[in-house]
C-alpha cells in the first residue's frame, strides 16, 4: 500500500511544480509593470503640457494678428496691396496646423500616384522605331534632263540642262503655288493637323467668348496680305455667249449678282455670276450701233450705251424691257459722243466732248445742266465718291478739279513726269487718285496733296507697264489697284495698297490667258474680278480673300 501512495505523491508533486513556476513569472511581470507605469505617466504628462503650451501660444498669436487696428490695416493695404488679405489667410492657416487627410483621400492619392508612375514607365519604354532596311539608291541624287520637251518651261536659264530630283520637286512646288495663289488648305499638312487638334478647343473657346460678351458680331474681314494673291480662274463670265470681236465693257451690277458685257458686235448681254456656269440672262441688239462704252445706272435699273461714231446714245430700261434712244442733247454740239461717267449718287451724267469740253447732264431727264472746259483736250474724268467733285485729266498732263454744284474749277495740278494723260480713277474711300499716262507710268497721289499742291509728289510711281496705261480702277475696299494696257498681251497688274507692291502671281506666269485688256471691274464686295479682252471674252477670277460677291 505504501508503494502506490508514494507514487501518487510523486505525481502530485510533479504536477504542482509547473504551476509554481508560472505563478512566479506572473508575479515578476506584475512587479515590472507596477514599476514602469509611473514613468509612462510622467512622459504623457510632459507631452500634454507641451502641446497645451503650444496651443496657447498659437491662440495668443492669432488673437494678436486678428486684433490689428483699422489704421494699421489701411497702411498695410496701401503698402502691400490687396493681396495682403490672401497672404494673411495663408499665414493663419499655416499657424493653425496642417490639415488632416482622411483615409478615403489618402487612398485616392495613392491610386493616382501609382497610375502616374505606371504611365511614366510605359512612356519611357516606348522608343522610336528604326527602319527595317535602308535602300542606298534612295540616298543617291539622280539628275533629271531639263532639255526634255515637257520640262523646258521649268528652266530659268539655258545653263540649267540638268537638275536633281529635289531641286526639280521644289521648282514644281513653287510654280504650283504661283498658279494657285499660295499653298491650298488641302496641301498644307501641318495646318491640317493643327486644325484637327484645335477644332474642339476652339469651339468651346468660342462658346465661352460668346457668353462672356455682347455686341455686334458682324465684323469685316482682315486686311488683304501683300505678296501672293489667293485667286482662282473661273469660266469666263460670258461663257454662254462670247462676243464676235472686241469686248469693250465689262461691269458688275451694283446690287444683284449679275455682270454686263458690251462690244463692237452691237450687243449688250447680262449674265448671272455663280463662278461655275454663269448662265446668260438676256441679250439686246442695237442695230448699226457698235458700242464704245456701256454702264449700269447707280440704281441698277438702266443701262446707258454710247457708240463709236454716233452723236446719240441709248438707254435700256431693264424693268420695262424697252430701249430708249436719246437722239440729241440740246446744247451739246458734239459730232461723236463716246466717253462718259456717271456720278455715284445717280444724279449726273458727264459727257466728255472734244476740245476739252465737259457736258454735265441730269441723269433723270438727260438734259444739259452746264458745260465746263479744260485747257487742251480732256482724255478722262472721274467723280469723287460723294459726287461733289470731278477730276478731269487733260492730254497735256494737267488735272482739273471741279466743284459739281458751282461748276467752278477749284484747283489744278500737274501729273509728275506725264507726257500724255490717258486714264484717271479715284478710290472708293476718297483717299487716292491714280493717273495713268502714255509712258506706262501710273502715279498714285493722296487726295489731300492733289487739293493743296500744284506739283504734288506721288506716294508711288507704278512702273510695271511698258506700254501706255489705258485703264486703272480701284476695288471697293481700296486694297487693290488694277492697272492695264490694251497695247500688249497680258499687260495687267494688281497693286496691293497701302504697301504699293505688285502681286507676283497675277497674271499667271508663262501662260497667255488675258491677251489685250479692254476693260476691268471688281464686284461690289471684291469677291470677283473680271477682265474684258479683244477676243470677245470676259475673263472671271475669284479673289478668295473676300468671302462674298
mmCIF file of C-alpha atoms in Angstrom, residues 91-481:
data_model
loop_
_atom_site.group_PDB
_atom_site.id
_atom_site.type_symbol
_atom_site.label_atom_id
_atom_site.label_comp_id
_atom_site.label_asym_id
_atom_site.label_seq_id
_atom_site.Cartn_x
_atom_site.Cartn_y
_atom_site.Cartn_z
ATOM 1 C CA UNK A 91 -0.311 82.580 -42.656
ATOM 2 C CA UNK A 92 -3.225 81.925 -40.315
ATOM 3 C CA UNK A 93 -3.875 78.591 -41.990
ATOM 4 C CA UNK A 94 -0.233 77.534 -41.518
ATOM 5 C CA UNK A 95 -0.234 78.623 -37.861
ATOM 6 C CA UNK A 96 -3.418 76.634 -37.264
ATOM 7 C CA UNK A 97 -1.541 73.468 -38.247
ATOM 8 C CA UNK A 98 -1.652 71.084 -41.179
ATOM 9 C CA UNK A 99 -4.986 69.778 -42.416
ATOM 10 C CA UNK A 100 -5.614 66.145 -41.636
ATOM 11 C CA UNK A 101 -6.098 63.879 -44.615
ATOM 12 C CA UNK A 102 -8.919 61.397 -44.302
ATOM 13 C CA UNK A 103 -8.482 57.712 -45.024
ATOM 14 C CA UNK A 104 -10.536 57.924 -48.274
ATOM 15 C CA UNK A 105 -8.492 60.891 -49.616
ATOM 16 C CA UNK A 106 -5.234 59.119 -48.761
ATOM 17 C CA UNK A 107 -6.361 56.044 -50.660
ATOM 18 C CA UNK A 108 -7.255 58.160 -53.738
ATOM 19 C CA UNK A 109 -3.876 59.896 -53.655
ATOM 20 C CA UNK A 110 -2.068 56.581 -53.523
ATOM 21 C CA UNK A 111 -4.053 55.270 -56.506
ATOM 22 C CA UNK A 112 -3.348 58.439 -58.573
ATOM 23 C CA UNK A 113 0.375 58.334 -57.811
ATOM 24 C CA UNK A 114 0.580 54.648 -58.723
ATOM 25 C CA UNK A 115 -1.296 55.266 -62.009
ATOM 26 C CA UNK A 116 1.026 58.149 -62.958
ATOM 27 C CA UNK A 117 4.078 56.020 -62.201
ATOM 28 C CA UNK A 118 2.762 53.244 -64.456
ATOM 29 C CA UNK A 119 2.104 55.753 -67.266
ATOM 30 C CA UNK A 120 5.583 57.257 -66.947
ATOM 31 C CA UNK A 121 7.140 53.802 -67.068
ATOM 32 C CA UNK A 122 5.087 52.926 -70.164
ATOM 33 C CA UNK A 123 6.139 56.188 -71.876
ATOM 34 C CA UNK A 124 9.756 55.532 -71.056
ATOM 35 C CA UNK A 125 9.560 52.066 -72.619
ATOM 36 C CA UNK A 126 8.381 53.478 -75.992
ATOM 37 C CA UNK A 127 11.420 54.087 -78.159
ATOM 38 C CA UNK A 128 11.439 55.484 -81.738
ATOM 39 C CA UNK A 129 11.271 52.694 -84.256
ATOM 40 C CA UNK A 130 14.124 52.189 -86.665
ATOM 41 C CA UNK A 131 13.520 51.420 -90.339
ATOM 42 C CA UNK A 132 13.660 47.728 -91.218
ATOM 43 C CA UNK A 133 16.064 48.378 -94.090
ATOM 44 C CA UNK A 134 17.616 51.314 -95.999
ATOM 45 C CA UNK A 135 17.937 51.472 -99.779
ATOM 46 C CA UNK A 136 21.223 53.070 -100.799
ATOM 47 C CA UNK A 137 19.785 54.076 -104.182
ATOM 48 C CA UNK A 138 17.300 56.375 -102.460
ATOM 49 C CA UNK A 139 20.073 58.461 -100.937
ATOM 50 C CA UNK A 140 21.925 58.893 -104.225
ATOM 51 C CA UNK A 141 20.817 62.080 -106.063
ATOM 52 C CA UNK A 142 19.759 61.407 -109.618
ATOM 53 C CA UNK A 143 19.986 64.182 -112.232
ATOM 54 C CA UNK A 144 17.000 64.932 -114.464
ATOM 55 C CA UNK A 145 17.345 66.084 -118.066
ATOM 56 C CA UNK A 146 15.721 69.526 -118.274
ATOM 57 C CA UNK A 147 16.008 69.769 -122.073
ATOM 58 C CA UNK A 148 13.082 67.383 -122.465
ATOM 59 C CA UNK A 149 10.072 68.984 -124.163
ATOM 60 C CA UNK A 150 7.887 68.505 -121.084
ATOM 61 C CA UNK A 151 10.425 70.166 -118.753
ATOM 62 C CA UNK A 152 11.716 73.059 -120.849
ATOM 63 C CA UNK A 153 9.267 75.504 -119.272
ATOM 64 C CA UNK A 154 10.778 74.923 -115.828
ATOM 65 C CA UNK A 155 14.260 76.096 -116.880
ATOM 66 C CA UNK A 156 15.248 79.512 -115.528
ATOM 67 C CA UNK A 157 18.306 79.761 -117.776
ATOM 68 C CA UNK A 158 19.926 77.871 -120.647
ATOM 69 C CA UNK A 159 22.680 76.677 -118.302
ATOM 70 C CA UNK A 160 20.227 74.534 -116.327
ATOM 71 C CA UNK A 161 20.404 71.478 -118.561
ATOM 72 C CA UNK A 162 20.122 69.137 -115.575
ATOM 73 C CA UNK A 163 18.590 69.356 -112.107
ATOM 74 C CA UNK A 164 18.477 66.982 -109.191
ATOM 75 C CA UNK A 165 15.154 65.449 -108.262
ATOM 76 C CA UNK A 166 14.963 67.500 -105.073
ATOM 77 C CA UNK A 167 15.509 70.786 -106.926
ATOM 78 C CA UNK A 168 13.021 69.828 -109.623
ATOM 79 C CA UNK A 169 10.445 68.981 -106.967
ATOM 80 C CA UNK A 170 11.000 72.352 -105.302
ATOM 81 C CA UNK A 171 10.703 74.098 -108.697
ATOM 82 C CA UNK A 172 7.382 72.359 -109.345
ATOM 83 C CA UNK A 173 6.074 73.311 -105.902
ATOM 84 C CA UNK A 174 6.980 76.966 -106.479
ATOM 85 C CA UNK A 175 5.190 77.084 -109.826
ATOM 86 C CA UNK A 176 2.144 75.331 -108.365
ATOM 87 C CA UNK A 177 1.953 77.855 -105.539
ATOM 88 C CA UNK A 178 2.214 80.738 -108.014
ATOM 89 C CA UNK A 179 -0.582 79.291 -110.113
ATOM 90 C CA UNK A 180 -2.834 78.598 -107.104
ATOM 91 C CA UNK A 181 -2.091 81.848 -105.299
ATOM 92 C CA UNK A 182 -0.348 80.175 -102.365
ATOM 93 C CA UNK A 183 -0.475 76.776 -100.698
ATOM 94 C CA UNK A 184 -4.026 75.339 -100.797
ATOM 95 C CA UNK A 185 -5.526 74.264 -97.491
ATOM 96 C CA UNK A 186 -5.738 70.618 -98.553
ATOM 97 C CA UNK A 187 -1.993 70.582 -99.381
ATOM 98 C CA UNK A 188 -0.785 72.190 -96.137
ATOM 99 C CA UNK A 189 -0.382 69.116 -93.922
ATOM 100 C CA UNK A 190 0.923 70.949 -90.857
ATOM 101 C CA UNK A 191 -2.007 73.352 -90.734
ATOM 102 C CA UNK A 192 -4.446 70.476 -91.267
ATOM 103 C CA UNK A 193 -3.022 68.611 -88.254
ATOM 104 C CA UNK A 194 -3.114 71.739 -86.134
ATOM 105 C CA UNK A 195 -6.694 72.488 -87.155
ATOM 106 C CA UNK A 196 -7.780 68.959 -86.199
ATOM 107 C CA UNK A 197 -6.129 69.265 -82.795
ATOM 108 C CA UNK A 198 -7.546 72.671 -82.028
ATOM 109 C CA UNK A 199 -11.019 72.285 -83.537
ATOM 110 C CA UNK A 200 -12.653 71.040 -80.332
ATOM 111 C CA UNK A 201 -10.787 73.554 -78.164
ATOM 112 C CA UNK A 202 -11.662 76.454 -80.446
ATOM 113 C CA UNK A 203 -15.344 75.522 -80.452
ATOM 114 C CA UNK A 204 -15.502 75.575 -76.658
ATOM 115 C CA UNK A 205 -13.495 78.813 -76.509
ATOM 116 C CA UNK A 206 -15.847 80.471 -78.995
ATOM 117 C CA UNK A 207 -18.862 79.402 -76.972
ATOM 118 C CA UNK A 208 -17.318 80.771 -73.770
ATOM 119 C CA UNK A 209 -16.395 84.027 -75.514
ATOM 120 C CA UNK A 210 -19.931 84.353 -76.869
ATOM 121 C CA UNK A 211 -21.356 84.029 -73.368
ATOM 122 C CA UNK A 212 -18.861 86.472 -71.848
ATOM 123 C CA UNK A 213 -19.551 89.485 -74.062
ATOM 124 C CA UNK A 214 -22.239 91.109 -76.171
ATOM 125 C CA UNK A 215 -22.206 93.409 -79.157
ATOM 126 C CA UNK A 216 -22.039 93.378 -82.943
ATOM 127 C CA UNK A 217 -20.634 90.080 -84.160
ATOM 128 C CA UNK A 218 -20.695 91.051 -87.869
ATOM 129 C CA UNK A 219 -17.110 92.169 -88.454
ATOM 130 C CA UNK A 220 -15.167 92.976 -91.607
ATOM 131 C CA UNK A 221 -12.563 90.619 -92.951
ATOM 132 C CA UNK A 222 -8.907 91.022 -92.143
ATOM 133 C CA UNK A 223 -6.777 93.298 -94.287
ATOM 134 C CA UNK A 224 -5.535 91.854 -97.560
ATOM 135 C CA UNK A 225 -1.973 90.469 -97.237
ATOM 136 C CA UNK A 226 0.706 91.507 -99.700
ATOM 137 C CA UNK A 227 2.909 89.342 -101.931
ATOM 138 C CA UNK A 228 0.732 86.429 -103.074
ATOM 139 C CA UNK A 229 -2.922 86.908 -104.019
ATOM 140 C CA UNK A 230 -5.206 83.940 -103.390
ATOM 141 C CA UNK A 231 -7.007 83.772 -106.724
ATOM 142 C CA UNK A 232 -8.609 81.077 -108.860
ATOM 143 C CA UNK A 233 -9.662 81.188 -112.509
ATOM 144 C CA UNK A 234 -13.347 80.595 -113.249
ATOM 145 C CA UNK A 235 -15.117 80.078 -116.547
ATOM 146 C CA UNK A 236 -15.494 83.358 -118.482
ATOM 147 C CA UNK A 237 -18.425 85.423 -117.311
ATOM 148 C CA UNK A 238 -19.900 85.355 -120.838
ATOM 149 C CA UNK A 239 -19.182 81.650 -121.372
ATOM 150 C CA UNK A 240 -22.632 81.056 -122.893
ATOM 151 C CA UNK A 241 -22.257 83.894 -125.391
ATOM 152 C CA UNK A 242 -18.854 85.179 -126.439
ATOM 153 C CA UNK A 243 -18.785 88.475 -128.331
ATOM 154 C CA UNK A 244 -17.933 88.485 -132.016
ATOM 155 C CA UNK A 245 -14.979 90.828 -131.886
ATOM 156 C CA UNK A 246 -13.631 93.212 -129.295
ATOM 157 C CA UNK A 247 -15.359 93.312 -125.904
ATOM 158 C CA UNK A 248 -15.093 96.927 -124.764
ATOM 159 C CA UNK A 249 -17.041 96.866 -121.479
ATOM 160 C CA UNK A 250 -17.461 94.552 -118.504
ATOM 161 C CA UNK A 251 -19.230 95.739 -115.350
ATOM 162 C CA UNK A 252 -20.837 94.101 -112.327
ATOM 163 C CA UNK A 253 -24.337 95.057 -111.272
ATOM 164 C CA UNK A 254 -24.314 97.331 -108.187
ATOM 165 C CA UNK A 255 -26.734 95.151 -106.174
ATOM 166 C CA UNK A 256 -27.509 91.866 -107.989
ATOM 167 C CA UNK A 257 -25.104 89.011 -108.729
ATOM 168 C CA UNK A 258 -25.093 89.931 -112.425
ATOM 169 C CA UNK A 259 -22.411 91.057 -114.881
ATOM 170 C CA UNK A 260 -22.872 93.032 -118.097
ATOM 171 C CA UNK A 261 -20.760 92.815 -121.261
ATOM 172 C CA UNK A 262 -20.875 95.003 -124.364
ATOM 173 C CA UNK A 263 -18.747 95.134 -127.504
ATOM 174 C CA UNK A 264 -18.325 96.058 -131.114
ATOM 175 C CA UNK A 265 -20.758 93.309 -132.153
ATOM 176 C CA UNK A 266 -23.609 95.772 -131.274
ATOM 177 C CA UNK A 267 -24.912 93.701 -128.362
ATOM 178 C CA UNK A 268 -25.333 94.138 -124.612
ATOM 179 C CA UNK A 269 -25.568 90.897 -122.598
ATOM 180 C CA UNK A 270 -26.390 90.121 -118.982
ATOM 181 C CA UNK A 271 -25.130 87.007 -117.164
ATOM 182 C CA UNK A 272 -25.686 85.595 -113.693
ATOM 183 C CA UNK A 273 -22.391 85.124 -111.856
ATOM 184 C CA UNK A 274 -22.026 81.851 -109.970
ATOM 185 C CA UNK A 275 -18.408 81.026 -110.888
ATOM 186 C CA UNK A 276 -19.447 77.642 -112.345
ATOM 187 C CA UNK A 277 -21.774 78.043 -115.350
ATOM 188 C CA UNK A 278 -22.539 81.792 -115.378
ATOM 189 C CA UNK A 279 -25.849 81.353 -117.254
ATOM 190 C CA UNK A 280 -26.999 84.039 -119.675
ATOM 191 C CA UNK A 281 -29.966 86.127 -118.592
ATOM 192 C CA UNK A 282 -30.603 88.339 -121.609
ATOM 193 C CA UNK A 283 -29.035 89.950 -124.678
ATOM 194 C CA UNK A 284 -30.153 93.051 -126.562
ATOM 195 C CA UNK A 285 -29.040 94.045 -130.042
ATOM 196 C CA UNK A 286 -28.548 97.667 -131.142
ATOM 197 C CA UNK A 287 -28.689 97.748 -134.917
ATOM 198 C CA UNK A 288 -25.843 99.594 -136.670
ATOM 199 C CA UNK A 289 -24.522 100.763 -133.301
ATOM 200 C CA UNK A 290 -21.079 99.402 -132.398
ATOM 201 C CA UNK A 291 -20.795 100.082 -128.679
ATOM 202 C CA UNK A 292 -17.950 102.229 -127.367
ATOM 203 C CA UNK A 293 -18.930 102.162 -123.677
ATOM 204 C CA UNK A 294 -21.811 100.882 -121.528
ATOM 205 C CA UNK A 295 -22.598 101.413 -117.851
ATOM 206 C CA UNK A 296 -25.228 100.446 -115.284
ATOM 207 C CA UNK A 297 -27.097 103.265 -113.610
ATOM 208 C CA UNK A 298 -26.464 103.548 -109.874
ATOM 209 C CA UNK A 299 -29.849 102.015 -109.011
ATOM 210 C CA UNK A 300 -29.154 99.170 -111.464
ATOM 211 C CA UNK A 301 -32.406 99.675 -113.397
ATOM 212 C CA UNK A 302 -30.914 101.132 -116.590
ATOM 213 C CA UNK A 303 -28.006 100.574 -118.973
ATOM 214 C CA UNK A 304 -26.525 103.574 -120.834
ATOM 215 C CA UNK A 305 -24.592 102.793 -124.018
ATOM 216 C CA UNK A 306 -22.680 105.108 -126.381
ATOM 217 C CA UNK A 307 -21.447 104.284 -129.897
ATOM 218 C CA UNK A 308 -18.159 104.580 -131.681
ATOM 219 C CA UNK A 309 -19.319 107.018 -134.398
ATOM 220 C CA UNK A 310 -22.633 108.459 -133.233
ATOM 221 C CA UNK A 311 -23.852 111.675 -131.627
ATOM 222 C CA UNK A 312 -26.691 109.801 -129.912
ATOM 223 C CA UNK A 313 -26.807 107.187 -127.176
ATOM 224 C CA UNK A 314 -29.233 104.532 -125.937
ATOM 225 C CA UNK A 315 -30.857 103.904 -122.561
ATOM 226 C CA UNK A 316 -32.072 100.365 -121.889
ATOM 227 C CA UNK A 317 -34.776 100.219 -119.196
ATOM 228 C CA UNK A 318 -34.433 96.713 -117.714
ATOM 229 C CA UNK A 319 -37.662 96.869 -115.704
ATOM 230 C CA UNK A 320 -39.817 97.888 -118.656
ATOM 231 C CA UNK A 321 -37.737 95.946 -121.173
ATOM 232 C CA UNK A 322 -37.600 98.930 -123.525
ATOM 233 C CA UNK A 323 -34.745 100.566 -125.445
ATOM 234 C CA UNK A 324 -34.939 104.377 -125.420
ATOM 235 C CA UNK A 325 -32.830 106.296 -127.975
ATOM 236 C CA UNK A 326 -31.551 109.760 -126.975
ATOM 237 C CA UNK A 327 -31.042 111.288 -130.434
ATOM 238 C CA UNK A 328 -29.513 114.632 -129.489
ATOM 239 C CA UNK A 329 -28.988 116.587 -126.286
ATOM 240 C CA UNK A 330 -29.969 120.203 -126.685
ATOM 241 C CA UNK A 331 -26.980 122.491 -126.177
ATOM 242 C CA UNK A 332 -24.352 119.779 -126.790
ATOM 243 C CA UNK A 333 -22.646 120.439 -130.111
ATOM 244 C CA UNK A 334 -20.547 117.315 -130.496
ATOM 245 C CA UNK A 335 -20.037 115.172 -133.566
ATOM 246 C CA UNK A 336 -19.451 111.996 -131.556
ATOM 247 C CA UNK A 337 -20.492 111.108 -128.007
ATOM 248 C CA UNK A 338 -18.248 108.314 -126.780
ATOM 249 C CA UNK A 339 -16.753 108.587 -123.323
ATOM 250 C CA UNK A 340 -18.903 109.382 -120.289
ATOM 251 C CA UNK A 341 -19.057 108.942 -116.499
ATOM 252 C CA UNK A 342 -21.963 108.542 -114.047
ATOM 253 C CA UNK A 343 -21.954 110.157 -110.600
ATOM 254 C CA UNK A 344 -22.032 107.722 -107.616
ATOM 255 C CA UNK A 345 -25.197 109.349 -106.226
ATOM 256 C CA UNK A 346 -27.062 108.736 -109.509
ATOM 257 C CA UNK A 347 -27.807 112.419 -110.185
ATOM 258 C CA UNK A 348 -25.439 113.329 -113.023
ATOM 259 C CA UNK A 349 -24.030 112.066 -116.293
ATOM 260 C CA UNK A 350 -20.807 113.655 -117.568
ATOM 261 C CA UNK A 351 -20.181 113.579 -121.335
ATOM 262 C CA UNK A 352 -16.534 114.067 -122.318
ATOM 263 C CA UNK A 353 -16.524 116.010 -125.563
ATOM 264 C CA UNK A 354 -13.830 117.194 -127.908
ATOM 265 C CA UNK A 355 -11.618 120.275 -127.499
ATOM 266 C CA UNK A 356 -11.712 119.996 -123.698
ATOM 267 C CA UNK A 357 -15.483 120.406 -123.211
ATOM 268 C CA UNK A 358 -17.262 118.604 -120.374
ATOM 269 C CA UNK A 359 -21.061 118.440 -120.532
ATOM 270 C CA UNK A 360 -22.911 117.821 -117.257
ATOM 271 C CA UNK A 361 -26.348 116.219 -117.794
ATOM 272 C CA UNK A 362 -29.190 115.400 -115.441
ATOM 273 C CA UNK A 363 -29.453 111.648 -115.082
ATOM 274 C CA UNK A 364 -33.202 111.866 -114.658
ATOM 275 C CA UNK A 365 -34.100 113.969 -117.702
ATOM 276 C CA UNK A 366 -30.915 113.514 -119.808
ATOM 277 C CA UNK A 367 -30.866 117.294 -120.348
ATOM 278 C CA UNK A 368 -27.851 119.600 -120.218
ATOM 279 C CA UNK A 369 -27.186 121.358 -116.929
ATOM 280 C CA UNK A 370 -23.865 123.074 -117.616
ATOM 281 C CA UNK A 371 -20.689 122.901 -119.704
ATOM 282 C CA UNK A 372 -17.118 123.168 -118.434
ATOM 283 C CA UNK A 373 -13.846 123.376 -120.333
ATOM 284 C CA UNK A 374 -10.256 122.358 -119.612
ATOM 285 C CA UNK A 375 -7.120 123.565 -121.324
ATOM 286 C CA UNK A 376 -6.388 121.312 -124.276
ATOM 287 C CA UNK A 377 -8.173 118.012 -124.799
ATOM 288 C CA UNK A 378 -9.765 116.013 -121.966
ATOM 289 C CA UNK A 379 -8.954 112.301 -122.113
ATOM 290 C CA UNK A 380 -10.586 111.015 -118.916
ATOM 291 C CA UNK A 381 -12.673 112.111 -115.931
ATOM 292 C CA UNK A 382 -13.811 110.688 -112.613
ATOM 293 C CA UNK A 383 -16.303 111.656 -109.882
ATOM 294 C CA UNK A 384 -15.378 111.609 -106.208
ATOM 295 C CA UNK A 385 -17.340 109.077 -104.086
ATOM 296 C CA UNK A 386 -19.605 111.799 -102.646
ATOM 297 C CA UNK A 387 -20.285 113.199 -106.179
ATOM 298 C CA UNK A 388 -19.243 116.680 -105.058
ATOM 299 C CA UNK A 389 -16.154 116.982 -107.284
ATOM 300 C CA UNK A 390 -14.923 115.937 -110.722
ATOM 301 C CA UNK A 391 -11.293 115.172 -111.621
ATOM 302 C CA UNK A 392 -10.583 115.838 -115.321
ATOM 303 C CA UNK A 393 -7.336 114.647 -116.899
ATOM 304 C CA UNK A 394 -6.086 116.535 -119.943
ATOM 305 C CA UNK A 395 -3.891 115.220 -122.728
ATOM 306 C CA UNK A 396 -1.193 117.679 -121.627
ATOM 307 C CA UNK A 397 -0.924 116.014 -118.209
ATOM 308 C CA UNK A 398 -2.887 118.540 -116.144
ATOM 309 C CA UNK A 399 -5.633 117.522 -113.720
ATOM 310 C CA UNK A 400 -8.525 119.932 -113.124
ATOM 311 C CA UNK A 401 -10.710 119.612 -110.008
ATOM 312 C CA UNK A 402 -14.272 120.911 -110.477
ATOM 313 C CA UNK A 403 -16.998 121.669 -107.951
ATOM 314 C CA UNK A 404 -20.172 119.979 -109.203
ATOM 315 C CA UNK A 405 -22.569 122.396 -107.531
ATOM 316 C CA UNK A 406 -20.993 125.646 -108.747
ATOM 317 C CA UNK A 407 -19.256 124.120 -111.852
ATOM 318 C CA UNK A 408 -16.127 126.121 -110.998
ATOM 319 C CA UNK A 409 -12.536 124.914 -111.089
ATOM 320 C CA UNK A 410 -11.347 124.561 -107.503
ATOM 321 C CA UNK A 411 -7.761 123.577 -108.175
ATOM 322 C CA UNK A 412 -5.349 122.411 -110.866
ATOM 323 C CA UNK A 413 -2.173 120.330 -110.579
ATOM 324 C CA UNK A 414 0.321 118.695 -112.917
ATOM 325 C CA UNK A 415 0.874 114.964 -113.076
ATOM 326 C CA UNK A 416 4.573 114.400 -112.425
ATOM 327 C CA UNK A 417 6.501 113.259 -115.499
ATOM 328 C CA UNK A 418 3.397 112.902 -117.665
ATOM 329 C CA UNK A 419 3.824 113.195 -121.434
ATOM 330 C CA UNK A 420 0.216 112.448 -122.354
ATOM 331 C CA UNK A 421 -2.661 111.726 -119.978
ATOM 332 C CA UNK A 422 -4.682 108.574 -120.626
ATOM 333 C CA UNK A 423 -6.823 107.467 -117.652
ATOM 334 C CA UNK A 424 -7.728 108.514 -114.123
ATOM 335 C CA UNK A 425 -9.523 106.946 -111.140
ATOM 336 C CA UNK A 426 -10.484 107.976 -107.589
ATOM 337 C CA UNK A 427 -10.586 105.365 -104.807
ATOM 338 C CA UNK A 428 -13.910 104.484 -103.190
ATOM 339 C CA UNK A 429 -12.808 105.895 -99.832
ATOM 340 C CA UNK A 430 -11.607 109.146 -101.463
ATOM 341 C CA UNK A 431 -8.039 108.550 -100.267
ATOM 342 C CA UNK A 432 -6.140 108.062 -103.540
ATOM 343 C CA UNK A 433 -6.092 109.414 -107.088
ATOM 344 C CA UNK A 434 -4.406 107.313 -109.803
ATOM 345 C CA UNK A 435 -3.243 108.896 -113.071
ATOM 346 C CA UNK A 436 -2.057 106.717 -115.989
ATOM 347 C CA UNK A 437 -0.002 108.189 -118.818
ATOM 348 C CA UNK A 438 1.201 107.157 -122.278
ATOM 349 C CA UNK A 439 4.621 106.174 -120.906
ATOM 350 C CA UNK A 440 3.039 103.343 -118.895
ATOM 351 C CA UNK A 441 3.681 105.029 -115.544
ATOM 352 C CA UNK A 442 0.749 105.206 -113.121
ATOM 353 C CA UNK A 443 1.233 107.879 -110.448
ATOM 354 C CA UNK A 444 -0.636 107.376 -107.195
ATOM 355 C CA UNK A 445 -1.447 110.534 -105.194
ATOM 356 C CA UNK A 446 -3.277 111.273 -101.972
ATOM 357 C CA UNK A 447 -6.363 113.465 -102.426
ATOM 358 C CA UNK A 448 -5.119 115.911 -99.786
ATOM 359 C CA UNK A 449 -1.964 116.600 -101.805
ATOM 360 C CA UNK A 450 -3.977 116.958 -105.017
ATOM 361 C CA UNK A 451 -6.264 119.580 -103.473
ATOM 362 C CA UNK A 452 -3.467 121.682 -101.950
ATOM 363 C CA UNK A 453 -0.366 121.484 -104.159
ATOM 364 C CA UNK A 454 0.226 122.413 -107.793
ATOM 365 C CA UNK A 455 3.117 119.968 -108.154
ATOM 366 C CA UNK A 456 2.310 117.146 -105.735
ATOM 367 C CA UNK A 457 4.678 114.228 -105.249
ATOM 368 C CA UNK A 458 3.144 110.808 -105.862
ATOM 369 C CA UNK A 459 3.247 108.374 -102.970
ATOM 370 C CA UNK A 460 4.105 105.701 -105.539
ATOM 371 C CA UNK A 461 5.032 105.679 -109.224
ATOM 372 C CA UNK A 462 3.937 102.283 -110.597
ATOM 373 C CA UNK A 463 6.236 101.366 -113.475
ATOM 374 C CA UNK A 464 5.230 97.784 -114.174
ATOM 375 C CA UNK A 465 3.670 98.564 -117.561
ATOM 376 C CA UNK A 466 5.928 99.075 -120.589
ATOM 377 C CA UNK A 467 3.179 100.450 -122.865
ATOM 378 C CA UNK A 468 0.543 103.127 -122.456
ATOM 379 C CA UNK A 469 -1.625 102.780 -119.328
ATOM 380 C CA UNK A 470 -5.172 102.774 -120.677
ATOM 381 C CA UNK A 471 -7.224 101.537 -117.703
ATOM 382 C CA UNK A 472 -6.985 101.990 -113.918
ATOM 383 C CA UNK A 473 -9.549 101.019 -111.297
ATOM 384 C CA UNK A 474 -9.729 100.543 -107.510
ATOM 385 C CA UNK A 475 -11.529 97.719 -105.761
ATOM 386 C CA UNK A 476 -14.375 98.699 -103.353
ATOM 387 C CA UNK A 477 -12.221 98.228 -100.222
ATOM 388 C CA UNK A 478 -9.293 100.296 -101.629
ATOM 389 C CA UNK A 479 -6.892 97.394 -101.076
ATOM 390 C CA UNK A 480 -6.184 96.690 -104.763
ATOM 391 C CA UNK A 481 -5.388 98.988 -107.664
#
